[in-house]
Amino acid sequence: MYKFGQEELEAIGRVLESGWLFRYGGEGKTLRQVEQFEQRWAERMQVPYAVAVTSGTAALICALVGLGIGPGDEVIIPGYTFIATAAAVIEVRAVPVIAEIDATLTLDVEDVRRKITPHTRAIIPVHMAGIPCNLDPILQLAREHNLYVIEDACQAIGGSYRGRPLGSLGDAGAYSLNYYKIIGVGEGGVAVTHDRTVFDRMRMHHDCGVSFWGDNQDTQIPFIPGVNYRMNEVLGAFALVQLGRLDSFLNGMRPIKKRVYQAITGALSPAPQNDADGDCGTTLHIQFDDAETAARFEAALQERDVDAGRPINTGRHVYANWEFVLNRANVSPKWDVWSPPHYTGKATYSKDMCPNTLDILSRTVAIPTDPFWTDEQVSDLIARLLDAAESL
Ligand SMILES: *Cc1c(COP(=O)(O)O)cnc(C)c1O
């Protein structure tokens, strides 16, 4: 999140004054902030259905449960994403299958094709660092093999692909509202879908199966078990104000990324993009032929007070650091995700299983943008980038 202030304070204050903090019930008192937030989110993301939840991880779990994915199923995810994507798959007792990324830092469609097995049920393309994935071929591949697509748009709220909002193109989408995302409320998330049955299953799963909203019985499908991922009214009010700020953040960052890329091309190589207009603009990525040169450029930028880093060093965002996946760890022996009777596939893991991913992440330098930079600050950044390039 890039900003919060008086508007959030006032919105939260109104909820506290109402005296009703629970998302359901409260007739005559409730301000129905969570419900309004869901409606506004659905409109912004051009989907009929949205469920507000307590995290992006919860949103992914609701999407997986919504689509009926569970024990024995394989779900293909990229080797570059926050570990939460893998954790959500394991939480529904499915098996994460790790695929390569390409130079765009998002899922490599050809590697996904190679990793499809008779057990595969879904693909989770992750729009990392605000970058739209190569969705058309992914959706096409999914259609050919009868697979679901769940977009992990946790880091790409408001981004688009060929003009359509990220999260709205697949069978379900997940967003995070944690402190580090484009907009946020500290911790929170949203799951979306076009399908009424998937929506009902998501709502049931996020609300202990049936407990509160189910009193209205406004569903045609039988209840399924669930847990509690309900968002509260305080966060609903906070989230409504943040959603109102989203486009101003994107309108600040997108031109910055375009301007910098244009100015440095020739001297440096920006990462290729699947949809430059739909990119959220949160992060600049510059690529080199080898990791050693990238490391020298990173150091040269740091010497020039530019906040630069390499994705390879982002800890749990790189599959080689996902210990509990690599070790096929289980919560208890009878809760084994990777063994018969449920799982009869052959998914295996090793630190070097996706060499292209490790190579690309090592020879990429990432620089975060800020929607509030002035034109002068952007000019200054460009000058430092070119100066650091010159010094190599
Ligand atoms: C942050 C993030 C998540 C998880 O979101 P939380 O709100 O922290 O649970 C999942 N996937 C990606 C790509 C993320 O960046």
mmCIF file of C-alpha atoms and ligand atoms in Angstrom:
data_model
loop_
_atom_site.group_PDB
_atom_site.id
_atom_site.type_symbol
_atom_site.label_atom_id
_atom_site.label_comp_id
_atom_site.label_asym_id
_atom_site.label_seq_id
_atom_site.Cartn_x
_atom_site.Cartn_y
_atom_site.Cartn_z
ATOM 1 C CA MET A 1 0.000 0.000 0.000
ATOM 2 C CA TYR A 2 1.275 3.420 -0.931
ATOM 3 C CA LYS A 3 -0.900 5.682 1.181
ATOM 4 C CA PHE A 4 -3.606 5.786 3.832
ATOM 5 C CA GLY A 5 -4.862 8.751 5.813
ATOM 6 C CA GLN A 6 -7.801 10.860 6.924
ATOM 7 C CA GLU A 7 -10.354 9.177 4.652
ATOM 8 C CA GLU A 8 -9.570 5.745 6.105
ATOM 9 C CA LEU A 9 -9.684 7.147 9.656
ATOM 10 C CA GLU A 10 -13.116 8.657 9.044
ATOM 11 C CA ALA A 11 -14.503 5.530 7.364
ATOM 12 C CA ILE A 12 -13.280 3.329 10.215
ATOM 13 C CA GLY A 13 -14.624 5.856 12.730
ATOM 14 C CA ARG A 14 -18.095 5.645 11.192
ATOM 15 C CA VAL A 15 -18.085 1.847 11.597
ATOM 16 C CA LEU A 16 -17.035 2.102 15.237
ATOM 17 C CA GLU A 17 -19.767 4.684 15.865
ATOM 18 C CA SER A 18 -22.337 2.362 14.276
ATOM 19 C CA GLY A 19 -21.497 -0.178 16.970
ATOM 20 C CA TRP A 20 -21.686 -3.117 14.489
ATOM 21 C CA LEU A 21 -18.425 -4.803 13.465
ATOM 22 C CA PHE A 22 -19.687 -8.128 12.096
ATOM 23 C CA ARG A 23 -20.204 -8.455 8.350
ATOM 24 C CA TYR A 24 -23.590 -10.166 8.629
ATOM 25 C CA GLY A 25 -26.696 -9.210 10.576
ATOM 26 C CA GLY A 26 -27.038 -5.929 12.471
ATOM 27 C CA GLU A 27 -30.250 -4.738 10.830
ATOM 28 C CA GLY A 28 -30.790 -1.064 11.631
ATOM 29 C CA LYS A 29 -27.173 -0.615 12.743
ATOM 30 C CA THR A 30 -24.789 -2.110 10.200
ATOM 31 C CA LEU A 31 -23.193 0.028 7.486
ATOM 32 C CA ARG A 32 -22.701 -3.123 5.339
ATOM 33 C CA GLN A 33 -19.167 -2.087 4.441
ATOM 34 C CA VAL A 34 -17.882 -5.558 3.537
ATOM 35 C CA GLU A 35 -20.866 -6.183 1.277
ATOM 36 C CA GLN A 36 -20.407 -2.811 -0.452
ATOM 37 C CA PHE A 37 -16.709 -3.484 -0.835
ATOM 38 C CA GLU A 38 -17.429 -6.825 -2.528
ATOM 39 C CA GLN A 39 -19.869 -5.155 -4.923
ATOM 40 C CA ARG A 40 -17.416 -2.373 -5.804
ATOM 41 C CA TRP A 41 -14.587 -4.880 -6.242
ATOM 42 C CA ALA A 42 -16.701 -7.041 -8.554
ATOM 43 C CA GLU A 43 -17.540 -3.953 -10.659
ATOM 44 C CA ARG A 44 -13.908 -2.817 -10.855
ATOM 45 C CA MET A 45 -12.683 -6.309 -11.793
ATOM 46 C CA GLN A 46 -15.574 -6.913 -14.225
ATOM 47 C CA VAL A 47 -16.794 -10.093 -12.560
ATOM 48 C CA PRO A 48 -20.243 -10.894 -11.193
ATOM 49 C CA TYR A 49 -19.017 -12.350 -7.882
ATOM 50 C CA ALA A 50 -16.451 -11.386 -5.223
ATOM 51 C CA VAL A 51 -15.883 -12.662 -1.670
ATOM 52 C CA ALA A 52 -13.867 -10.578 0.782
ATOM 53 C CA VAL A 53 -11.638 -12.719 2.994
ATOM 54 C CA THR A 54 -8.851 -12.313 5.549
ATOM 55 C CA SER A 55 -5.823 -12.842 3.258
ATOM 56 C CA GLY A 56 -4.637 -13.559 -0.260
ATOM 57 C CA THR A 57 -3.806 -17.082 0.910
ATOM 58 C CA ALA A 58 -7.412 -17.507 2.080
ATOM 59 C CA ALA A 59 -8.594 -16.186 -1.303
ATOM 60 C CA LEU A 60 -6.490 -18.821 -3.105
ATOM 61 C CA ILE A 61 -7.812 -21.561 -0.803
ATOM 62 C CA CYS A 62 -11.403 -20.436 -1.416
ATOM 63 C CA ALA A 63 -10.753 -20.443 -5.173
ATOM 64 C CA LEU A 64 -9.327 -23.996 -5.016
ATOM 65 C CA VAL A 65 -12.205 -25.220 -2.835
ATOM 66 C CA GLY A 66 -14.672 -23.342 -5.026
ATOM 67 C CA LEU A 67 -13.466 -25.316 -8.041
ATOM 68 C CA GLY A 68 -13.491 -28.612 -6.150
ATOM 69 C CA ILE A 69 -9.728 -29.186 -6.206
ATOM 70 C CA GLY A 70 -8.459 -31.519 -3.496
ATOM 71 C CA PRO A 71 -6.532 -34.697 -2.597
ATOM 72 C CA GLY A 72 -4.868 -36.422 -5.536
ATOM 73 C CA ASP A 73 -5.042 -33.381 -7.813
ATOM 74 C CA GLU A 74 -1.962 -31.671 -9.239
ATOM 75 C CA VAL A 75 -1.896 -27.893 -9.563
ATOM 76 C CA ILE A 76 0.805 -26.262 -11.695
ATOM 77 C CA ILE A 77 2.361 -23.120 -10.195
ATOM 78 C CA PRO A 78 5.431 -21.060 -11.186
ATOM 79 C CA GLY A 79 8.790 -21.388 -9.419
ATOM 80 C CA TYR A 80 8.739 -17.641 -8.811
ATOM 81 C CA THR A 81 5.839 -16.650 -6.547
ATOM 82 C CA PHE A 82 5.351 -16.110 -2.839
ATOM 83 C CA ILE A 83 5.315 -19.488 -1.020
ATOM 84 C CA ALA A 84 1.648 -18.822 -0.158
ATOM 85 C CA THR A 85 0.644 -20.028 -3.653
ATOM 86 C CA ALA A 86 2.159 -23.454 -2.906
ATOM 87 C CA ALA A 87 0.860 -23.389 0.681
ATOM 88 C CA ALA A 88 -2.728 -22.840 -0.509
ATOM 89 C CA VAL A 89 -2.504 -25.852 -2.840
ATOM 90 C CA ILE A 90 -1.177 -28.046 -0.014
ATOM 91 C CA GLU A 91 -3.830 -26.720 2.386
ATOM 92 C CA VAL A 92 -6.529 -28.302 0.176
ATOM 93 C CA ARG A 93 -4.372 -31.494 0.131
ATOM 94 C CA ALA A 94 -3.538 -31.096 -3.554
ATOM 95 C CA VAL A 95 -0.003 -31.418 -4.967
ATOM 96 C CA PRO A 96 1.844 -28.343 -6.247
ATOM 97 C CA VAL A 97 3.808 -28.976 -9.453
ATOM 98 C CA ILE A 98 6.481 -26.345 -10.014
ATOM 99 C CA ALA A 99 7.030 -24.974 -13.532
ATOM 100 C CA GLU A 100 9.580 -22.589 -15.027
ATOM 101 C CA ILE A 101 9.118 -18.877 -15.577
ATOM 102 C CA ASP A 102 10.296 -17.146 -18.755
ATOM 103 C CA ALA A 103 12.090 -13.809 -19.181
ATOM 104 C CA THR A 104 8.855 -11.924 -18.354
ATOM 105 C CA LEU A 105 9.193 -13.398 -14.805
ATOM 106 C CA THR A 106 5.847 -15.169 -15.206
ATOM 107 C CA LEU A 107 4.814 -18.749 -16.023
ATOM 108 C CA ASP A 108 6.521 -20.328 -19.049
ATOM 109 C CA VAL A 109 3.652 -21.803 -21.065
ATOM 110 C CA GLU A 110 5.835 -24.412 -22.793
ATOM 111 C CA ASP A 111 7.059 -25.758 -19.460
ATOM 112 C CA VAL A 112 3.488 -25.893 -18.174
ATOM 113 C CA ARG A 113 2.597 -27.979 -21.240
ATOM 114 C CA ARG A 114 5.436 -30.412 -20.428
ATOM 115 C CA LYS A 115 4.263 -30.737 -16.801
ATOM 116 C CA ILE A 116 0.639 -31.633 -17.482
ATOM 117 C CA THR A 117 -0.170 -35.213 -16.370
ATOM 118 C CA PRO A 118 -3.418 -37.183 -16.027
ATOM 119 C CA HIS A 119 -3.561 -35.832 -12.427
ATOM 120 C CA THR A 120 -3.423 -32.143 -13.380
ATOM 121 C CA ARG A 121 -6.602 -30.215 -12.523
ATOM 122 C CA ALA A 122 -5.556 -26.567 -12.503
ATOM 123 C CA ILE A 123 -2.925 -23.991 -13.397
ATOM 124 C CA ILE A 124 -2.193 -20.967 -11.211
ATOM 125 C CA PRO A 125 -0.563 -18.232 -13.314
ATOM 126 C CA VAL A 126 0.883 -15.637 -10.927
ATOM 127 C CA HIS A 127 1.002 -12.006 -12.040
ATOM 128 C CA MET A 128 4.216 -11.307 -10.119
ATOM 129 C CA ALA A 129 5.262 -7.764 -9.290
ATOM 130 C CA GLY A 130 2.292 -6.367 -11.223
ATOM 131 C CA ILE A 131 3.302 -8.108 -14.472
ATOM 132 C CA PRO A 132 0.466 -9.693 -16.497
ATOM 133 C CA CYS A 133 1.136 -13.355 -17.368
ATOM 134 C CA ASN A 134 0.979 -14.609 -20.936
ATOM 135 C CA LEU A 135 -2.693 -15.488 -20.415
ATOM 136 C CA ASP A 136 -3.996 -16.252 -23.919
ATOM 137 C CA PRO A 137 -1.775 -19.319 -24.472
ATOM 138 C CA ILE A 138 -2.266 -20.399 -20.846
ATOM 139 C CA LEU A 139 -6.058 -20.233 -21.179
ATOM 140 C CA GLN A 140 -5.829 -22.018 -24.535
ATOM 141 C CA LEU A 141 -3.682 -24.793 -23.065
ATOM 142 C CA ALA A 142 -6.079 -25.144 -20.121
ATOM 143 C CA ARG A 143 -9.029 -25.447 -22.501
ATOM 144 C CA GLU A 144 -7.237 -28.156 -24.530
ATOM 145 C CA HIS A 145 -6.619 -30.227 -21.395
ATOM 146 C CA ASN A 146 -9.819 -29.405 -19.521
ATOM 147 C CA LEU A 147 -7.972 -27.634 -16.672
ATOM 148 C CA TYR A 148 -9.076 -24.778 -14.433
ATOM 149 C CA VAL A 149 -7.136 -21.508 -14.351
ATOM 150 C CA ILE A 150 -6.864 -19.637 -11.043
ATOM 151 C CA GLU A 151 -5.147 -16.287 -11.443
ATOM 152 C CA ASP A 152 -2.992 -15.266 -8.484
ATOM 153 C CA ALA A 153 -3.297 -11.483 -8.808
ATOM 154 C CA CYS A 154 -2.146 -10.814 -5.235
ATOM 155 C CA GLN A 155 0.624 -8.510 -6.483
ATOM 156 C CA ALA A 156 -1.266 -7.155 -9.491
ATOM 157 C CA ILE A 157 -4.487 -5.507 -8.275
ATOM 158 C CA GLY A 158 -5.923 -3.389 -11.089
ATOM 159 C CA GLY A 159 -3.564 -4.692 -13.768
ATOM 160 C CA SER A 160 -5.037 -5.916 -17.045
ATOM 161 C CA TYR A 161 -4.404 -8.281 -19.952
ATOM 162 C CA ARG A 162 -5.658 -7.210 -23.392
ATOM 163 C CA GLY A 163 -7.874 -4.684 -21.622
ATOM 164 C CA ARG A 164 -9.484 -7.088 -19.149
ATOM 165 C CA PRO A 165 -8.765 -6.872 -15.396
ATOM 166 C CA LEU A 166 -6.304 -9.446 -14.036
ATOM 167 C CA GLY A 167 -8.135 -12.013 -11.939
ATOM 168 C CA SER A 168 -11.202 -11.882 -14.204
ATOM 169 C CA LEU A 169 -9.914 -13.975 -17.133
ATOM 170 C CA GLY A 170 -9.642 -17.396 -15.524
ATOM 171 C CA ASP A 171 -12.141 -19.588 -13.655
ATOM 172 C CA ALA A 172 -11.276 -17.790 -10.408
ATOM 173 C CA GLY A 173 -8.949 -15.052 -9.222
ATOM 174 C CA ALA A 174 -7.279 -14.202 -5.906
ATOM 175 C CA TYR A 175 -6.035 -10.851 -4.581
ATOM 176 C CA SER A 176 -4.194 -9.902 -1.389
ATOM 177 C CA LEU A 177 -4.766 -6.768 0.674
ATOM 178 C CA ASN A 178 -1.788 -7.254 2.972
ATOM 179 C CA TYR A 179 0.469 -4.379 3.946
ATOM 180 C CA TYR A 180 2.902 -4.924 1.039
ATOM 181 C CA LYS A 181 0.430 -5.029 -1.849
ATOM 182 C CA ILE A 182 -0.744 -2.237 -4.187
ATOM 183 C CA ILE A 183 -3.689 -1.461 -1.940
ATOM 184 C CA GLY A 184 -4.205 -3.005 1.472
ATOM 185 C CA VAL A 185 -5.751 -3.020 4.904
ATOM 186 C CA GLY A 186 -2.897 -4.649 6.866
ATOM 187 C CA GLU A 187 -4.184 -8.156 6.138
ATOM 188 C CA GLY A 188 -7.017 -9.087 3.796
ATOM 189 C CA GLY A 189 -7.920 -10.598 0.437
ATOM 190 C CA VAL A 190 -10.593 -11.117 -2.202
ATOM 191 C CA ALA A 191 -11.608 -14.140 -4.306
ATOM 192 C CA VAL A 192 -13.568 -13.645 -7.552
ATOM 193 C CA THR A 193 -15.306 -15.826 -10.128
ATOM 194 C CA HIS A 194 -17.813 -15.700 -12.984
ATOM 195 C CA ASP A 195 -19.540 -18.905 -11.848
ATOM 196 C CA ARG A 196 -22.421 -18.846 -9.377
ATOM 197 C CA THR A 197 -21.738 -22.356 -8.050
ATOM 198 C CA VAL A 198 -18.051 -21.584 -7.510
ATOM 199 C CA PHE A 199 -19.094 -18.378 -5.756
ATOM 200 C CA ASP A 200 -21.463 -20.210 -3.419
ATOM 201 C CA ARG A 201 -18.753 -22.759 -2.583
ATOM 202 C CA MET A 202 -16.289 -19.932 -1.905
ATOM 203 C CA ARG A 203 -18.785 -18.186 0.386
ATOM 204 C CA MET A 204 -19.553 -21.410 2.228
ATOM 205 C CA HIS A 205 -15.880 -22.206 2.692
ATOM 206 C CA HIS A 206 -15.071 -18.723 4.042
ATOM 207 C CA ASP A 207 -17.949 -18.806 6.540
ATOM 208 C CA CYS A 208 -17.738 -22.144 8.375
ATOM 209 C CA GLY A 209 -19.722 -23.815 5.615
ATOM 210 C CA VAL A 210 -23.048 -22.328 6.453
ATOM 211 C CA SER A 211 -23.075 -20.415 9.691
ATOM 212 C CA PHE A 212 -24.294 -16.903 8.991
ATOM 213 C CA TRP A 213 -25.092 -15.993 5.421
ATOM 214 C CA GLY A 214 -26.600 -19.434 4.944
ATOM 215 C CA ASP A 215 -29.500 -18.468 7.185
ATOM 216 C CA ASN A 216 -30.985 -16.845 4.099
ATOM 217 C CA GLN A 217 -30.562 -20.121 2.178
ATOM 218 C CA ASP A 218 -30.042 -18.116 -1.016
ATOM 219 C CA THR A 219 -28.215 -20.967 -2.719
ATOM 220 C CA GLN A 220 -29.231 -23.884 -4.903
ATOM 221 C CA ILE A 221 -26.315 -26.147 -3.899
ATOM 222 C CA PRO A 222 -25.818 -28.276 -0.790
ATOM 223 C CA PHE A 223 -23.565 -26.906 1.969
ATOM 224 C CA ILE A 224 -19.887 -27.891 2.059
ATOM 225 C CA PRO A 225 -17.553 -27.627 5.070
ATOM 226 C CA GLY A 226 -15.669 -24.409 5.657
ATOM 227 C CA VAL A 227 -13.586 -22.378 8.056
ATOM 228 C CA ASN A 228 -13.681 -18.723 9.073
ATOM 229 C CA TYR A 229 -12.036 -16.276 6.676
ATOM 230 C CA ARG A 230 -14.690 -13.558 7.115
ATOM 231 C CA MET A 231 -13.646 -9.938 6.761
ATOM 232 C CA ASN A 232 -14.964 -7.562 9.464
ATOM 233 C CA GLU A 233 -16.710 -4.217 8.974
ATOM 234 C CA VAL A 234 -13.705 -2.157 10.132
ATOM 235 C CA LEU A 235 -11.544 -3.655 7.397
ATOM 236 C CA GLY A 236 -14.424 -3.460 4.925
ATOM 237 C CA ALA A 237 -14.585 0.305 5.442
ATOM 238 C CA PHE A 238 -10.786 0.572 5.161
ATOM 239 C CA ALA A 239 -10.802 -1.541 1.996
ATOM 240 C CA LEU A 240 -13.540 0.570 0.354
ATOM 241 C CA VAL A 241 -11.403 3.705 0.739
ATOM 242 C CA GLN A 242 -8.293 1.897 -0.499
ATOM 243 C CA LEU A 243 -10.152 0.621 -3.571
ATOM 244 C CA GLY A 244 -11.070 4.223 -4.316
ATOM 245 C CA ARG A 245 -7.364 5.083 -4.361
ATOM 246 C CA LEU A 246 -6.343 2.194 -6.640
ATOM 247 C CA ASP A 247 -6.524 3.939 -9.990
ATOM 248 C CA SER A 248 -4.642 6.988 -8.750
ATOM 249 C CA PHE A 249 -1.773 4.693 -7.654
ATOM 250 C CA LEU A 250 -1.765 2.880 -11.009
ATOM 251 C CA ASN A 251 -2.014 6.136 -12.949
ATOM 252 C CA GLY A 252 1.028 7.318 -11.019
ATOM 253 C CA MET A 253 3.213 4.234 -11.572
ATOM 254 C CA ARG A 254 2.352 3.113 -15.101
ATOM 255 C CA PRO A 255 3.708 6.212 -16.899
ATOM 256 C CA ILE A 256 6.854 6.046 -14.759
ATOM 257 C CA LYS A 257 7.618 2.492 -15.870
ATOM 258 C CA LYS A 258 6.952 3.353 -19.509
ATOM 259 C CA ARG A 259 9.084 6.475 -19.356
ATOM 260 C CA VAL A 260 12.025 4.749 -17.672
ATOM 261 C CA TYR A 261 11.929 1.764 -20.034
ATOM 262 C CA GLN A 262 11.873 4.060 -23.050
ATOM 263 C CA ALA A 263 14.743 6.164 -21.715
ATOM 264 C CA ILE A 264 17.069 3.275 -20.855
ATOM 265 C CA THR A 265 16.426 0.976 -23.826
ATOM 266 C CA GLY A 266 19.624 0.746 -25.845
ATOM 267 C CA ALA A 267 21.872 1.287 -22.839
ATOM 268 C CA LEU A 268 20.083 -1.418 -20.796
ATOM 269 C CA SER A 269 17.624 -4.273 -21.423
ATOM 270 C CA PRO A 270 14.265 -4.027 -19.656
ATOM 271 C CA ALA A 271 12.542 -7.392 -19.167
ATOM 272 C CA PRO A 272 10.127 -8.277 -21.997
ATOM 273 C CA GLN A 273 6.445 -7.716 -21.167
ATOM 274 C CA ASN A 274 3.334 -9.737 -22.082
ATOM 275 C CA ASP A 275 1.151 -6.615 -21.930
ATOM 276 C CA ALA A 276 2.983 -3.341 -21.294
ATOM 277 C CA ASP A 277 -0.272 -1.344 -21.104
ATOM 278 C CA GLY A 278 -1.748 -3.712 -18.526
ATOM 279 C CA ASP A 279 1.366 -3.819 -16.324
ATOM 280 C CA CYS A 280 0.743 -2.262 -12.896
ATOM 281 C CA GLY A 281 4.060 -0.423 -13.076
ATOM 282 C CA THR A 282 5.077 -1.281 -9.509
ATOM 283 C CA THR A 283 8.509 -2.643 -10.383
ATOM 284 C CA LEU A 284 11.188 -2.032 -13.025
ATOM 285 C CA HIS A 285 13.117 -5.109 -14.199
ATOM 286 C CA ILE A 286 16.417 -4.867 -16.019
ATOM 287 C CA GLN A 287 18.089 -7.988 -17.377
ATOM 288 C CA PHE A 288 21.696 -8.950 -18.127
ATOM 289 C CA ASP A 289 23.390 -11.828 -19.907
ATOM 290 C CA ASP A 290 24.750 -13.264 -16.675
ATOM 291 C CA ALA A 291 24.280 -13.111 -12.910
ATOM 292 C CA GLU A 292 27.698 -11.622 -12.302
ATOM 293 C CA THR A 293 26.993 -8.504 -14.405
ATOM 294 C CA ALA A 294 23.550 -8.170 -12.825
ATOM 295 C CA ALA A 295 25.145 -8.272 -9.366
ATOM 296 C CA ARG A 296 27.616 -5.558 -10.360
ATOM 297 C CA PHE A 297 24.789 -3.380 -11.716
ATOM 298 C CA GLU A 298 22.812 -3.944 -8.506
ATOM 299 C CA ALA A 299 25.798 -2.830 -6.433
ATOM 300 C CA ALA A 300 26.388 0.180 -8.708
ATOM 301 C CA LEU A 301 22.761 1.254 -8.189
ATOM 302 C CA GLN A 302 22.988 0.815 -4.435
ATOM 303 C CA GLU A 303 26.113 3.006 -4.427
ATOM 304 C CA ARG A 304 23.960 5.602 -6.200
ATOM 305 C CA ASP A 305 21.233 5.339 -3.524
ATOM 306 C CA VAL A 306 18.783 3.456 -5.755
ATOM 307 C CA ASP A 307 16.689 0.790 -3.987
ATOM 308 C CA ALA A 308 17.716 -2.146 -6.193
ATOM 309 C CA GLY A 309 17.671 -5.891 -5.593
ATOM 310 C CA ARG A 310 17.690 -9.178 -7.481
ATOM 311 C CA PRO A 311 14.595 -11.453 -7.360
ATOM 312 C CA ILE A 312 16.875 -14.448 -6.737
ATOM 313 C CA ASN A 313 17.490 -12.975 -3.256
ATOM 314 C CA THR A 314 13.820 -12.576 -2.318
ATOM 315 C CA GLY A 315 13.758 -15.630 -0.013
ATOM 316 C CA ARG A 316 10.415 -17.423 0.017
ATOM 317 C CA HIS A 317 9.491 -15.993 -3.397
ATOM 318 C CA VAL A 318 11.915 -18.472 -5.007
ATOM 319 C CA TYR A 319 10.902 -22.170 -5.068
ATOM 320 C CA ALA A 320 14.421 -23.308 -4.060
ATOM 321 C CA ASN A 321 13.663 -21.841 -0.605
ATOM 322 C CA TRP A 322 10.316 -23.620 -0.133
ATOM 323 C CA GLU A 323 11.600 -26.205 2.362
ATOM 324 C CA PHE A 324 8.281 -27.777 3.268
ATOM 325 C CA VAL A 325 7.480 -28.337 -0.408
ATOM 326 C CA LEU A 326 10.938 -29.630 -1.376
ATOM 327 C CA ASN A 327 10.860 -31.960 1.662
ATOM 328 C CA ARG A 328 7.219 -33.010 1.036
ATOM 329 C CA ALA A 329 6.537 -32.221 4.673
ATOM 330 C CA ASN A 330 3.170 -33.124 6.154
ATOM 331 C CA VAL A 331 1.215 -31.760 9.090
ATOM 332 C CA SER A 332 0.724 -35.318 10.376
ATOM 333 C CA PRO A 333 1.485 -38.782 8.953
ATOM 334 C CA LYS A 334 -2.172 -39.398 8.104
ATOM 335 C CA TRP A 335 -2.360 -36.051 6.354
ATOM 336 C CA ASP A 336 0.081 -36.947 3.603
ATOM 337 C CA VAL A 337 -0.516 -34.937 0.481
ATOM 338 C CA TRP A 338 2.057 -36.769 -1.666
ATOM 339 C CA SER A 339 1.253 -40.472 -1.139
ATOM 340 C CA PRO A 340 -1.400 -43.048 -1.946
ATOM 341 C CA PRO A 341 -4.225 -43.762 -1.470
ATOM 342 C CA HIS A 342 -5.183 -40.284 -2.715
ATOM 343 C CA TYR A 343 -2.134 -39.297 -4.716
ATOM 344 C CA THR A 344 -0.807 -41.739 -7.267
ATOM 345 C CA GLY A 345 1.201 -39.286 -9.375
ATOM 346 C CA LYS A 346 4.944 -38.760 -9.511
ATOM 347 C CA ALA A 347 5.590 -35.091 -8.634
ATOM 348 C CA THR A 348 9.143 -34.648 -7.349
ATOM 349 C CA TYR A 349 11.112 -31.639 -6.184
ATOM 350 C CA SER A 350 14.718 -30.523 -6.012
ATOM 351 C CA LYS A 351 16.482 -27.199 -5.564
ATOM 352 C CA ASP A 352 17.674 -27.246 -9.183
ATOM 353 C CA MET A 353 14.500 -28.535 -10.814
ATOM 354 C CA CYS A 354 13.825 -25.221 -12.605
ATOM 355 C CA PRO A 355 17.247 -24.030 -13.802
ATOM 356 C CA ASN A 356 15.850 -21.378 -16.170
ATOM 357 C CA THR A 357 13.927 -19.807 -13.319
ATOM 358 C CA LEU A 358 17.033 -19.568 -11.126
ATOM 359 C CA ASP A 359 19.061 -18.216 -14.050
ATOM 360 C CA ILE A 360 16.492 -15.531 -14.987
ATOM 361 C CA LEU A 361 15.999 -14.430 -11.369
ATOM 362 C CA SER A 362 19.799 -14.185 -10.910
ATOM 363 C CA ARG A 363 20.389 -12.001 -13.942
ATOM 364 C CA THR A 364 17.459 -9.649 -13.314
ATOM 365 C CA VAL A 365 17.674 -6.461 -11.246
ATOM 366 C CA ALA A 366 14.417 -5.127 -9.758
ATOM 367 C CA ILE A 367 13.710 -1.519 -8.755
ATOM 368 C CA PRO A 368 10.414 -0.567 -7.075
ATOM 369 C CA THR A 369 8.566 2.530 -8.310
ATOM 370 C CA ASP A 370 6.440 4.945 -6.275
ATOM 371 C CA PRO A 371 3.218 6.575 -7.526
ATOM 372 C CA PHE A 372 4.184 9.836 -5.833
ATOM 373 C CA TRP A 373 7.517 10.393 -7.563
ATOM 374 C CA THR A 374 7.776 13.757 -9.325
ATOM 375 C CA ASP A 375 8.971 14.099 -12.931
ATOM 376 C CA GLU A 376 12.295 15.332 -11.535
ATOM 377 C CA GLN A 377 12.672 12.259 -9.346
ATOM 378 C CA VAL A 378 12.034 10.026 -12.343
ATOM 379 C CA SER A 379 14.588 11.979 -14.431
ATOM 380 C CA ASP A 380 17.033 11.570 -11.594
ATOM 381 C CA LEU A 381 16.415 7.798 -11.441
ATOM 382 C CA ILE A 382 16.971 7.515 -15.211
ATOM 383 C CA ALA A 383 20.251 9.419 -14.874
ATOM 384 C CA ARG A 384 21.410 7.078 -12.101
ATOM 385 C CA LEU A 385 20.441 3.978 -14.098
ATOM 386 C CA LEU A 386 22.382 5.212 -17.133
ATOM 387 C CA ASP A 387 25.329 6.228 -14.990
ATOM 388 C CA ALA A 388 25.412 2.796 -13.305
ATOM 389 C CA ALA A 389 25.219 1.138 -16.757
ATOM 390 C CA GLU A 390 28.140 3.251 -17.908
ATOM 391 C CA SER A 391 30.199 2.142 -14.887
ATOM 392 C CA LEU A 392 29.955 -1.591 -15.678
HETATM 393 C C1 LIG B 1 1.159 -11.838 -0.949
HETATM 394 C C2 LIG B 1 0.962 -12.957 -1.872
HETATM 395 C C3 LIG B 1 0.121 -14.034 -1.566
HETATM 396 C C4 LIG B 1 -0.515 -14.219 -0.236
HETATM 397 O O1 LIG B 1 -1.245 -13.114 0.232
HETATM 398 P P1 LIG B 1 -1.446 -12.925 1.811
HETATM 399 O O2 LIG B 1 -2.473 -11.838 1.879
HETATM 400 O O3 LIG B 1 -0.145 -12.518 2.387
HETATM 401 O O4 LIG B 1 -1.949 -14.203 2.342
HETATM 402 C C5 LIG B 1 -0.075 -15.018 -2.535
HETATM 403 N N1 LIG B 1 0.531 -14.953 -3.726
HETATM 404 C C6 LIG B 1 1.358 -13.941 -4.041
HETATM 405 C C7 LIG B 1 1.988 -13.909 -5.405
HETATM 406 C C8 LIG B 1 1.625 -12.933 -3.118
HETATM 407 O O5 LIG B 1 2.474 -11.960 -3.440
#
